Every structure is written in structure tokens, then in C-alpha cells.
mmCIF file of C-alpha atoms in Angstrom:
data_model
loop_
_atom_site.group_PDB
_atom_site.id
_atom_site.type_symbol
_atom_site.label_atom_id
_atom_site.label_comp_id
_atom_site.label_asym_id
_atom_site.label_seq_id
_atom_site.Cartn_x
_atom_site.Cartn_y
_atom_site.Cartn_z
ATOM 1 C CA MET T 15 101.443 2.429 -53.923
ATOM 2 C CA LYS T 16 98.504 3.941 -53.495
ATOM 3 C CA VAL T 17 98.324 7.864 -52.383
ATOM 4 C CA VAL T 18 95.816 9.652 -50.068
ATOM 5 C CA ILE T 19 94.931 13.256 -50.576
ATOM 6 C CA LEU T 20 92.957 15.162 -47.757
ATOM 7 C CA ALA T 21 90.494 16.684 -49.818
ATOM 8 C CA GLY T 22 87.255 17.446 -47.142
ATOM 9 C CA GLY T 23 88.448 20.539 -45.539
ATOM 10 C CA TYR T 24 86.126 24.095 -45.379
ATOM 11 C CA GLY T 25 88.459 26.039 -46.735
ATOM 12 C CA THR T 26 87.264 29.037 -45.134
ATOM 13 C CA ARG T 27 90.228 31.609 -46.043
ATOM 14 C CA LEU T 28 89.708 30.990 -49.006
ATOM 15 C CA SER T 29 86.132 31.651 -48.590
ATOM 16 C CA GLU T 30 85.221 33.366 -52.022
ATOM 17 C CA HIS T 31 85.912 30.351 -54.012
ATOM 18 C CA THR T 32 84.983 27.970 -51.601
ATOM 19 C CA THR T 33 81.501 28.663 -51.080
ATOM 20 C CA VAL T 34 80.926 27.597 -54.739
ATOM 21 C CA VAL T 35 83.922 24.926 -54.851
ATOM 22 C CA PRO T 36 85.562 22.834 -52.412
ATOM 23 C CA LYS T 37 89.373 24.219 -51.906
ATOM 24 C CA PRO T 38 91.357 21.283 -53.910
ATOM 25 C CA LEU T 39 89.144 22.419 -56.698
ATOM 26 C CA VAL T 40 89.794 26.016 -56.761
ATOM 27 C CA GLU T 41 91.767 26.396 -60.011
ATOM 28 C CA ILE T 42 95.354 27.282 -60.934
ATOM 29 C CA GLY T 43 96.211 28.040 -64.661
ATOM 30 C CA GLY T 44 92.728 26.501 -65.129
ATOM 31 C CA ARG T 45 92.876 23.553 -63.591
ATOM 32 C CA PRO T 46 92.069 22.731 -59.813
ATOM 33 C CA ILE T 47 95.355 22.340 -57.363
ATOM 34 C CA LEU T 48 94.424 18.812 -56.789
ATOM 35 C CA TRP T 49 94.946 17.861 -60.279
ATOM 36 C CA HIS T 50 98.559 19.739 -60.010
ATOM 37 C CA ILE T 51 99.008 17.650 -56.931
ATOM 38 C CA MET T 52 97.855 14.195 -58.928
ATOM 39 C CA ARG T 53 100.431 14.790 -61.824
ATOM 40 C CA ILE T 54 103.417 15.641 -59.818
ATOM 41 C CA TYR T 55 102.854 12.341 -57.942
ATOM 42 C CA SER T 56 102.113 10.911 -61.233
ATOM 43 C CA HIS T 57 105.164 12.193 -62.887
ATOM 44 C CA TYR T 58 107.032 9.453 -60.474
ATOM 45 C CA GLY T 59 104.772 6.532 -61.304
ATOM 46 C CA LEU T 60 102.419 6.687 -58.747
ATOM 47 C CA ASN T 61 98.783 6.927 -60.296
ATOM 48 C CA ASP T 62 96.425 4.736 -57.754
ATOM 49 C CA PHE T 63 94.468 7.380 -55.393
ATOM 50 C CA VAL T 64 92.593 7.902 -52.513
ATOM 51 C CA ILE T 65 90.817 10.615 -51.936
ATOM 52 C CA CYS T 66 89.108 11.664 -48.765
ATOM 53 C CA CYS T 67 85.861 13.789 -49.685
ATOM 54 C CA GLY T 68 83.802 15.905 -46.971
ATOM 55 C CA TYR T 69 82.998 19.430 -47.656
ATOM 56 C CA LYS T 70 81.166 19.862 -51.110
ATOM 57 C CA GLY T 71 82.222 16.178 -51.304
ATOM 58 C CA ASP T 72 80.116 15.618 -54.248
ATOM 59 C CA ILE T 73 81.168 18.392 -56.332
ATOM 60 C CA ILE T 74 84.996 16.442 -56.437
ATOM 61 C CA LYS T 75 82.750 13.476 -57.400
ATOM 62 C CA ASP T 76 81.022 14.660 -59.905
ATOM 63 C CA TYR T 77 84.713 16.448 -61.184
ATOM 64 C CA PHE T 78 85.619 12.896 -61.678
ATOM 65 C CA LEU T 79 82.737 11.462 -62.935
ATOM 66 C CA ASN T 80 82.905 13.926 -65.769
ATOM 67 C CA TYR T 81 86.741 13.798 -66.420
ATOM 68 C CA ARG T 82 86.821 11.630 -69.638
ATOM 69 C CA PRO T 83 84.626 13.687 -72.006
ATOM 70 C CA HIS T 84 85.652 17.001 -70.772
ATOM 71 C CA GLN T 85 88.955 16.096 -72.203
ATOM 72 C CA ALA T 86 88.065 14.763 -75.638
ATOM 73 C CA ASP T 87 85.809 15.850 -78.483
ATOM 74 C CA PHE T 88 83.168 13.474 -78.420
ATOM 75 C CA THR T 89 79.554 12.933 -80.686
ATOM 76 C CA ILE T 90 76.556 12.771 -78.773
ATOM 77 C CA ASP T 91 73.692 10.695 -80.343
ATOM 78 C CA LEU T 92 70.961 11.567 -78.622
ATOM 79 C CA GLN T 93 68.130 9.333 -79.639
ATOM 80 C CA ASN T 94 70.453 6.345 -79.403
ATOM 81 C CA ASN T 95 72.045 7.866 -76.150
ATOM 82 C CA ARG T 96 75.721 7.179 -77.086
ATOM 83 C CA VAL T 97 78.529 8.975 -76.614
ATOM 84 C CA GLU T 98 81.639 8.488 -79.310
ATOM 85 C CA LEU T 99 84.863 9.994 -77.721
ATOM 86 C CA HIS T 100 86.897 11.290 -80.575
ATOM 87 C CA ARG T 101 89.683 12.502 -78.659
ATOM 88 C CA ASN T 102 90.981 11.020 -75.039
ATOM 89 C CA SER T 103 94.374 11.794 -73.775
ATOM 90 C CA THR T 104 93.557 11.345 -70.114
ATOM 91 C CA GLU T 105 95.861 10.546 -67.340
ATOM 92 C CA PRO T 106 96.566 6.790 -66.521
ATOM 93 C CA TRP T 107 94.738 7.240 -62.749
ATOM 94 C CA LYS T 108 92.541 4.752 -60.403
ATOM 95 C CA VAL T 109 90.753 7.414 -58.290
ATOM 96 C CA THR T 110 88.623 5.836 -55.073
ATOM 97 C CA LEU T 111 86.678 8.613 -53.686
ATOM 98 C CA VAL T 112 85.434 7.951 -50.309
ATOM 99 C CA ASP T 113 83.361 9.931 -48.032
ATOM 100 C CA THR T 114 84.675 11.217 -44.552
ATOM 101 C CA GLY T 115 82.267 12.886 -43.319
ATOM 102 C CA GLU T 116 82.401 16.840 -43.024
ATOM 103 C CA LYS T 117 83.314 17.381 -39.750
ATOM 104 C CA SER T 118 86.174 14.839 -39.477
ATOM 105 C CA MET T 119 89.463 15.920 -38.776
ATOM 106 C CA THR T 120 92.364 15.111 -40.436
ATOM 107 C CA GLY T 121 93.371 12.204 -38.600
ATOM 108 C CA GLY T 122 89.259 11.314 -38.729
ATOM 109 C CA ARG T 123 89.567 11.212 -42.678
ATOM 110 C CA LEU T 124 92.681 9.027 -42.755
ATOM 111 C CA LYS T 125 91.271 6.356 -39.951
ATOM 112 C CA ARG T 126 87.850 6.244 -42.664
ATOM 113 C CA VAL T 127 89.926 5.265 -45.682
ATOM 114 C CA ARG T 128 92.000 2.464 -44.306
ATOM 115 C CA ASP T 129 90.204 -0.536 -45.482
ATOM 116 C CA PHE T 130 91.118 0.961 -49.280
ATOM 117 C CA LEU T 131 94.903 0.851 -48.256
ATOM 118 C CA GLY T 132 95.591 -2.736 -47.659
ATOM 119 C CA ASN T 133 98.665 -3.463 -45.641
ATOM 120 C CA SER T 134 101.512 -1.458 -47.892
ATOM 121 C CA THR T 135 103.272 1.619 -47.289
ATOM 122 C CA PHE T 136 101.349 4.459 -48.968
ATOM 123 C CA CYS T 137 101.398 8.343 -49.273
ATOM 124 C CA MET T 138 99.595 11.113 -48.073
ATOM 125 C CA THR T 139 99.468 14.993 -48.194
ATOM 126 C CA TYR T 140 97.248 17.491 -48.347
ATOM 127 C CA GLY T 141 94.672 18.626 -51.352
ATOM 128 C CA ASP T 142 95.836 22.628 -51.070
ATOM 129 C CA GLY T 143 99.988 22.408 -51.564
ATOM 130 C CA VAL T 144 102.463 21.523 -54.249
ATOM 131 C CA GLY T 145 106.246 21.509 -54.037
ATOM 132 C CA ASP T 146 108.889 19.747 -56.948
ATOM 133 C CA VAL T 147 109.417 17.480 -54.062
ATOM 134 C CA ASN T 148 111.279 14.083 -55.340
ATOM 135 C CA ILE T 149 108.355 11.754 -54.755
ATOM 136 C CA ARG T 150 111.293 8.658 -55.474
ATOM 137 C CA GLU T 151 113.761 9.937 -53.247
ATOM 138 C CA LEU T 152 111.727 10.812 -50.435
ATOM 139 C CA ILE T 153 110.198 7.265 -50.548
ATOM 140 C CA ASN T 154 113.552 5.736 -50.446
ATOM 141 C CA PHE T 155 114.999 8.060 -47.366
ATOM 142 C CA HIS T 156 111.348 6.506 -45.490
ATOM 143 C CA HIS T 157 112.181 2.968 -46.656
ATOM 144 C CA GLN T 158 115.899 3.370 -45.421
ATOM 145 C CA GLN T 159 114.929 5.282 -41.740
ATOM 146 C CA GLY T 160 112.580 2.298 -41.007
ATOM 147 C CA ALA T 161 109.814 4.679 -39.150
ATOM 148 C CA LEU T 162 106.415 4.106 -39.297
ATOM 149 C CA ALA T 163 105.991 7.392 -40.649
ATOM 150 C CA THR T 164 108.053 10.100 -42.712
ATOM 151 C CA VAL T 165 107.242 13.689 -42.857
ATOM 152 C CA THR T 166 108.678 16.363 -45.633
ATOM 153 C CA ALA T 167 109.666 19.202 -43.764
ATOM 154 C CA VAL T 168 109.828 22.764 -45.846
ATOM 155 C CA GLN T 169 111.103 26.037 -44.626
ATOM 156 C CA GLN T 170 107.975 28.264 -44.541
ATOM 157 C CA PRO T 171 107.004 31.161 -42.101
ATOM 158 C CA GLY T 172 104.207 31.123 -39.803
ATOM 159 C CA ARG T 173 101.315 29.685 -39.565
ATOM 160 C CA PHE T 174 101.888 26.514 -39.922
ATOM 161 C CA GLY T 175 102.774 23.404 -37.624
ATOM 162 C CA ALA T 176 106.631 23.828 -36.993
ATOM 163 C CA ILE T 177 108.988 20.811 -36.192
ATOM 164 C CA ASN T 178 111.884 20.411 -33.957
ATOM 165 C CA LEU T 179 114.580 18.156 -35.233
ATOM 166 C CA SER T 180 117.169 15.959 -33.174
ATOM 167 C CA SER T 181 120.429 17.128 -33.850
ATOM 168 C CA ASP T 182 122.069 14.064 -35.107
ATOM 169 C CA ARG T 183 119.526 12.633 -37.097
ATOM 170 C CA PRO T 184 116.755 12.728 -39.226
ATOM 171 C CA ARG T 185 114.107 12.274 -36.536
ATOM 172 C CA ALA T 186 111.328 14.966 -35.059
ATOM 173 C CA ALA T 187 112.080 15.801 -31.584
ATOM 174 C CA HIS T 188 108.611 18.138 -31.065
ATOM 175 C CA PHE T 189 105.695 19.156 -33.482
ATOM 176 C CA ARG T 190 103.618 21.920 -32.542
ATOM 177 C CA GLU T 191 100.887 22.917 -34.235
ATOM 178 C CA LYS T 192 99.786 26.730 -35.745
ATOM 179 C CA ASP T 193 103.333 28.350 -34.577
ATOM 180 C CA ALA T 194 103.062 32.153 -34.800
ATOM 181 C CA ARG T 195 106.648 32.625 -35.388
ATOM 182 C CA ASP T 196 108.436 33.001 -38.811
ATOM 183 C CA GLY T 197 111.486 30.703 -40.582
ATOM 184 C CA GLN T 198 110.650 27.288 -38.968
ATOM 185 C CA VAL T 199 110.782 24.215 -40.678
ATOM 186 C CA ILE T 200 107.423 23.030 -41.076
ATOM 187 C CA ASN T 201 105.049 20.545 -42.082
ATOM 188 C CA GLY T 202 104.669 20.241 -45.435
ATOM 189 C CA GLY T 203 102.975 17.596 -45.970
ATOM 190 C CA PHE T 204 103.975 14.762 -48.296
ATOM 191 C CA PHE T 205 104.120 12.249 -46.141
ATOM 192 C CA VAL T 206 105.144 8.375 -46.399
ATOM 193 C CA ILE T 207 103.348 6.570 -43.750
ATOM 194 C CA GLU T 208 103.214 2.630 -43.011
ATOM 195 C CA PRO T 209 99.474 1.614 -42.245
ATOM 196 C CA GLU T 210 100.408 0.599 -38.472
ATOM 197 C CA ALA T 211 100.812 3.972 -37.848
ATOM 198 C CA LEU T 212 96.803 4.601 -38.462
ATOM 199 C CA ASP T 213 96.609 2.855 -35.198
ATOM 200 C CA MET T 214 97.739 6.337 -33.219
ATOM 201 C CA ILE T 215 93.866 7.873 -34.893
ATOM 202 C CA ASP T 216 91.509 7.425 -32.314
ATOM 203 C CA GLY T 217 88.520 8.420 -34.216
ATOM 204 C CA ASP T 218 86.812 10.854 -35.997
ATOM 205 C CA ALA T 219 87.719 13.732 -34.038
ATOM 206 C CA THR T 220 91.640 13.167 -34.063
ATOM 207 C CA SER T 221 93.966 15.550 -35.927
ATOM 208 C CA TRP T 222 96.791 13.626 -37.275
ATOM 209 C CA GLU T 223 98.601 16.622 -36.756
ATOM 210 C CA SER T 224 98.593 16.155 -32.895
ATOM 211 C CA GLU T 225 97.974 13.260 -31.115
ATOM 212 C CA PRO T 226 99.006 10.585 -33.577
ATOM 213 C CA LEU T 227 102.250 12.231 -34.329
ATOM 214 C CA ALA T 228 102.782 13.097 -30.871
ATOM 215 C CA ARG T 229 102.575 9.587 -30.215
ATOM 216 C CA LEU T 230 104.949 8.502 -33.448
ATOM 217 C CA ILE T 231 107.469 10.949 -31.920
ATOM 218 C CA ASP T 232 107.586 9.614 -28.499
ATOM 219 C CA GLN T 233 108.324 6.061 -30.129
ATOM 220 C CA ASP T 234 110.828 7.665 -32.531
ATOM 221 C CA GLN T 235 108.908 6.482 -35.159
ATOM 222 C CA LEU T 236 108.591 9.916 -36.884
ATOM 223 C CA ALA T 237 111.316 10.270 -39.712
ATOM 224 C CA VAL T 238 111.794 13.532 -41.461
ATOM 225 C CA TYR T 239 112.815 14.342 -44.744
ATOM 226 C CA ARG T 240 114.110 17.858 -45.397
ATOM 227 C CA HIS T 241 113.225 19.352 -48.919
ATOM 228 C CA HIS T 242 115.729 22.303 -49.867
ATOM 229 C CA GLY T 243 113.260 22.712 -52.696
ATOM 230 C CA TYR T 244 110.170 24.742 -54.061
ATOM 231 C CA TRP T 245 107.265 24.172 -52.078
ATOM 232 C CA GLN T 246 103.951 26.415 -51.598
ATOM 233 C CA ASN T 247 100.630 26.021 -50.137
ATOM 234 C CA MET T 248 97.510 27.535 -51.015
ATOM 235 C CA ASP T 249 95.684 28.777 -48.066
ATOM 236 C CA THR T 250 94.710 32.391 -48.433
ATOM 237 C CA LEU T 251 93.749 34.719 -51.701
ATOM 238 C CA ARG T 252 97.415 35.716 -51.564
ATOM 239 C CA ASP T 253 98.665 32.203 -51.748
ATOM 240 C CA LYS T 254 96.362 31.524 -54.815
ATOM 241 C CA ALA T 255 97.673 34.871 -56.650
ATOM 242 C CA VAL T 256 101.427 34.015 -55.957
ATOM 243 C CA LEU T 257 100.639 30.415 -57.576
ATOM 244 C CA GLN T 258 98.722 31.613 -60.248
ATOM 245 C CA GLU T 259 101.753 34.349 -61.094
ATOM 246 C CA GLN T 260 104.081 31.503 -61.162
ATOM 247 C CA TRP T 261 102.079 29.762 -63.636
ATOM 248 C CA ASP T 262 101.427 32.748 -65.625
ATOM 249 C CA GLY T 263 105.418 33.443 -65.946
ATOM 250 C CA GLY T 264 105.529 30.151 -68.078
ATOM 251 C CA ASN T 265 107.813 27.634 -65.855
ATOM 252 C CA PRO T 266 105.753 27.086 -62.292
ATOM 253 C CA PRO T 267 108.654 25.401 -60.121
ATOM 254 C CA TRP T 268 106.254 22.320 -59.096
ATOM 255 C CA ARG T 269 105.305 21.494 -62.898
ATOM 256 C CA VAL T 270 107.799 18.746 -62.615
ATOM 257 C CA TRP T 271 105.713 16.697 -64.865
ATOM 258 C CA ASP T 272 107.198 18.510 -68.109
ATOM 259 C CA ARG T 273 110.854 17.334 -66.981
ATOM 260 C CA PRO T 274 112.518 14.427 -68.417
ATOM 261 C CA ALA T 275 110.787 11.274 -66.932
ATOM 262 C CA PRO T 276 112.643 9.407 -64.505
ATOM 263 C CA GLN T 277 114.624 6.637 -65.861
ATOM 264 C CA ASN T 278 112.196 4.671 -63.679
ATOM 265 C CA SER T 279 108.595 5.094 -62.920
ATOM 266 C CA GLN T 280 108.180 3.191 -60.132
ATOM 267 C CA PRO T 281 109.746 4.106 -56.432
ATOM 268 C CA ALA T 282 112.828 1.861 -55.694
ATOM 269 C CA LEU T 283 114.525 1.373 -52.664
ATOM 270 C CA VAL T 284 118.386 2.861 -52.772
ATOM 271 C CA THR T 285 121.363 1.102 -51.311
ATOM 272 C CA SER T 286 123.461 4.483 -50.277
ATOM 273 C CA PRO T 287 122.137 7.239 -47.899
ATOM 274 C CA ILE T 288 120.724 10.324 -50.029
ATOM 275 C CA SER T 289 122.121 13.658 -49.147
#
């Protein structure tokens, strides 16, 4: 299963950093937040990534082009133009980097990578949020619901798209962008999506969080997976400081890859409801 990561935005609230590097490469604990997100998915056996680049996308491409030598000790034979790697402990990742346009909206970026996704279910998330979401349970839940898309709902004050839940079953009844009130259940990313859902996207100017999600809700095709654990985005300098402090504390809640590996690294359907 492929994992799409939206990594093309301007990150204006982090301009102290994003004038130099794109937001997904802003570091927590000496590693880009993009790396942390990929490690979360990799822990559950998902290692095939499609990165939607935009603003300063060339820097993200350079990061992955130089990833292996940066992780290894090596000898350079300058005369013969040869590099010998001595220690190569890189992750088992396949990474496709796609220029989805500097000004494209989130839906436009998704539509631009459709040809790289095939006809299979895929995961999608934003390049600035981490959590201890159980990706296997999320995927199982999505398949149980039979919806075209599933969004992970988390509890977080203001600033984000708030989700009204149906009272009797896990479907979204309404989706509001950037609500000012606190304590709402909000869009935490970590979507699971069927390729047919991309038909709801008109073009580059389409925000995934507006028309496409509204259409999915109208068709009763947006399921909601409630995540009751940790979630934190990196939208501001304060958010970055919170994440860095948790990392420095030695046990950041999103570092699931240091926990025992799942018994089955491949996400599989379950036969009973997940509570």
C-alpha cells in the first residue's frame, strides 16, 4: 500500500525556518518531521511513499538523493570517481518525489499524483503532523466501513477543520475549515482513501478539505476513525518547541518505531469491530 504525503505548502507560520527549507524538512531531534512521519508508517510495514512536492521541492529531492551517503561512513576515491559505503543502515523505503506545483492546493496535489497510485487503496497525510495512530487498525477500520475515504479525527483546540460526527455511526455529518472554537474533534490527517475518491477533485485550485470532503459527506462516503491517543502538528514555532521538548525528554509519544514491532508487518483486515 502506498502512502502519499503532502509536502508542498509554504509553511508561513514557521517562516523563521521555511525561508531556508520547506516545512517538512524542519527538524525535530535532528531529523526532518517528514522523516518522523515516514518512520511511523514504516513501523506498520508501509514503505512505499509518494511525496507531493511544491515550495522548495528541490530541497526535498536533494535530501532523498543524498540520504544514503548521509547515513553511512564512506570512502571517496576522487581520482576514479568512486564512493565505497562502509556502514549503510538506511530504511527500506521506496520514495517517489513528484513536483505538484508550487501554488497547487491540497486536492490539486493529490490529483496530480494519481498516476503513481494505481487502482489500490492508499494512505495520505500531511507533512507536518505526528501521532501514535495505529495505522493497521486505521486501515482495517476503513475496509470495515466500506467508505471511499476515512479521516482520523483527533481532539485539539481551534485552528483546524472541525468535524461533526453522526451520533449513531462513524460517519462525518459536516466538515468546517479553520473553526475558531476550542475543543472540537478535528481533522488529524492520516487518511485512508480509495482512488475513486480522487474523482471529487476538480483541479489544482481544489482544496481536499473543502469540496471533495463535502461531496464525500453528501454521499455518506467519509468514515471517521477516532484516535484517542497522541497527536500534534507543527504549525507554529510554539508547536515545534513542544515537539522538540518531548523529543528531548527521551520518550516522544509518536516514536512508535521503538516499540515492539507488530506481529504482522502487513496491514490485514480484521473480522471483529475495533473498539
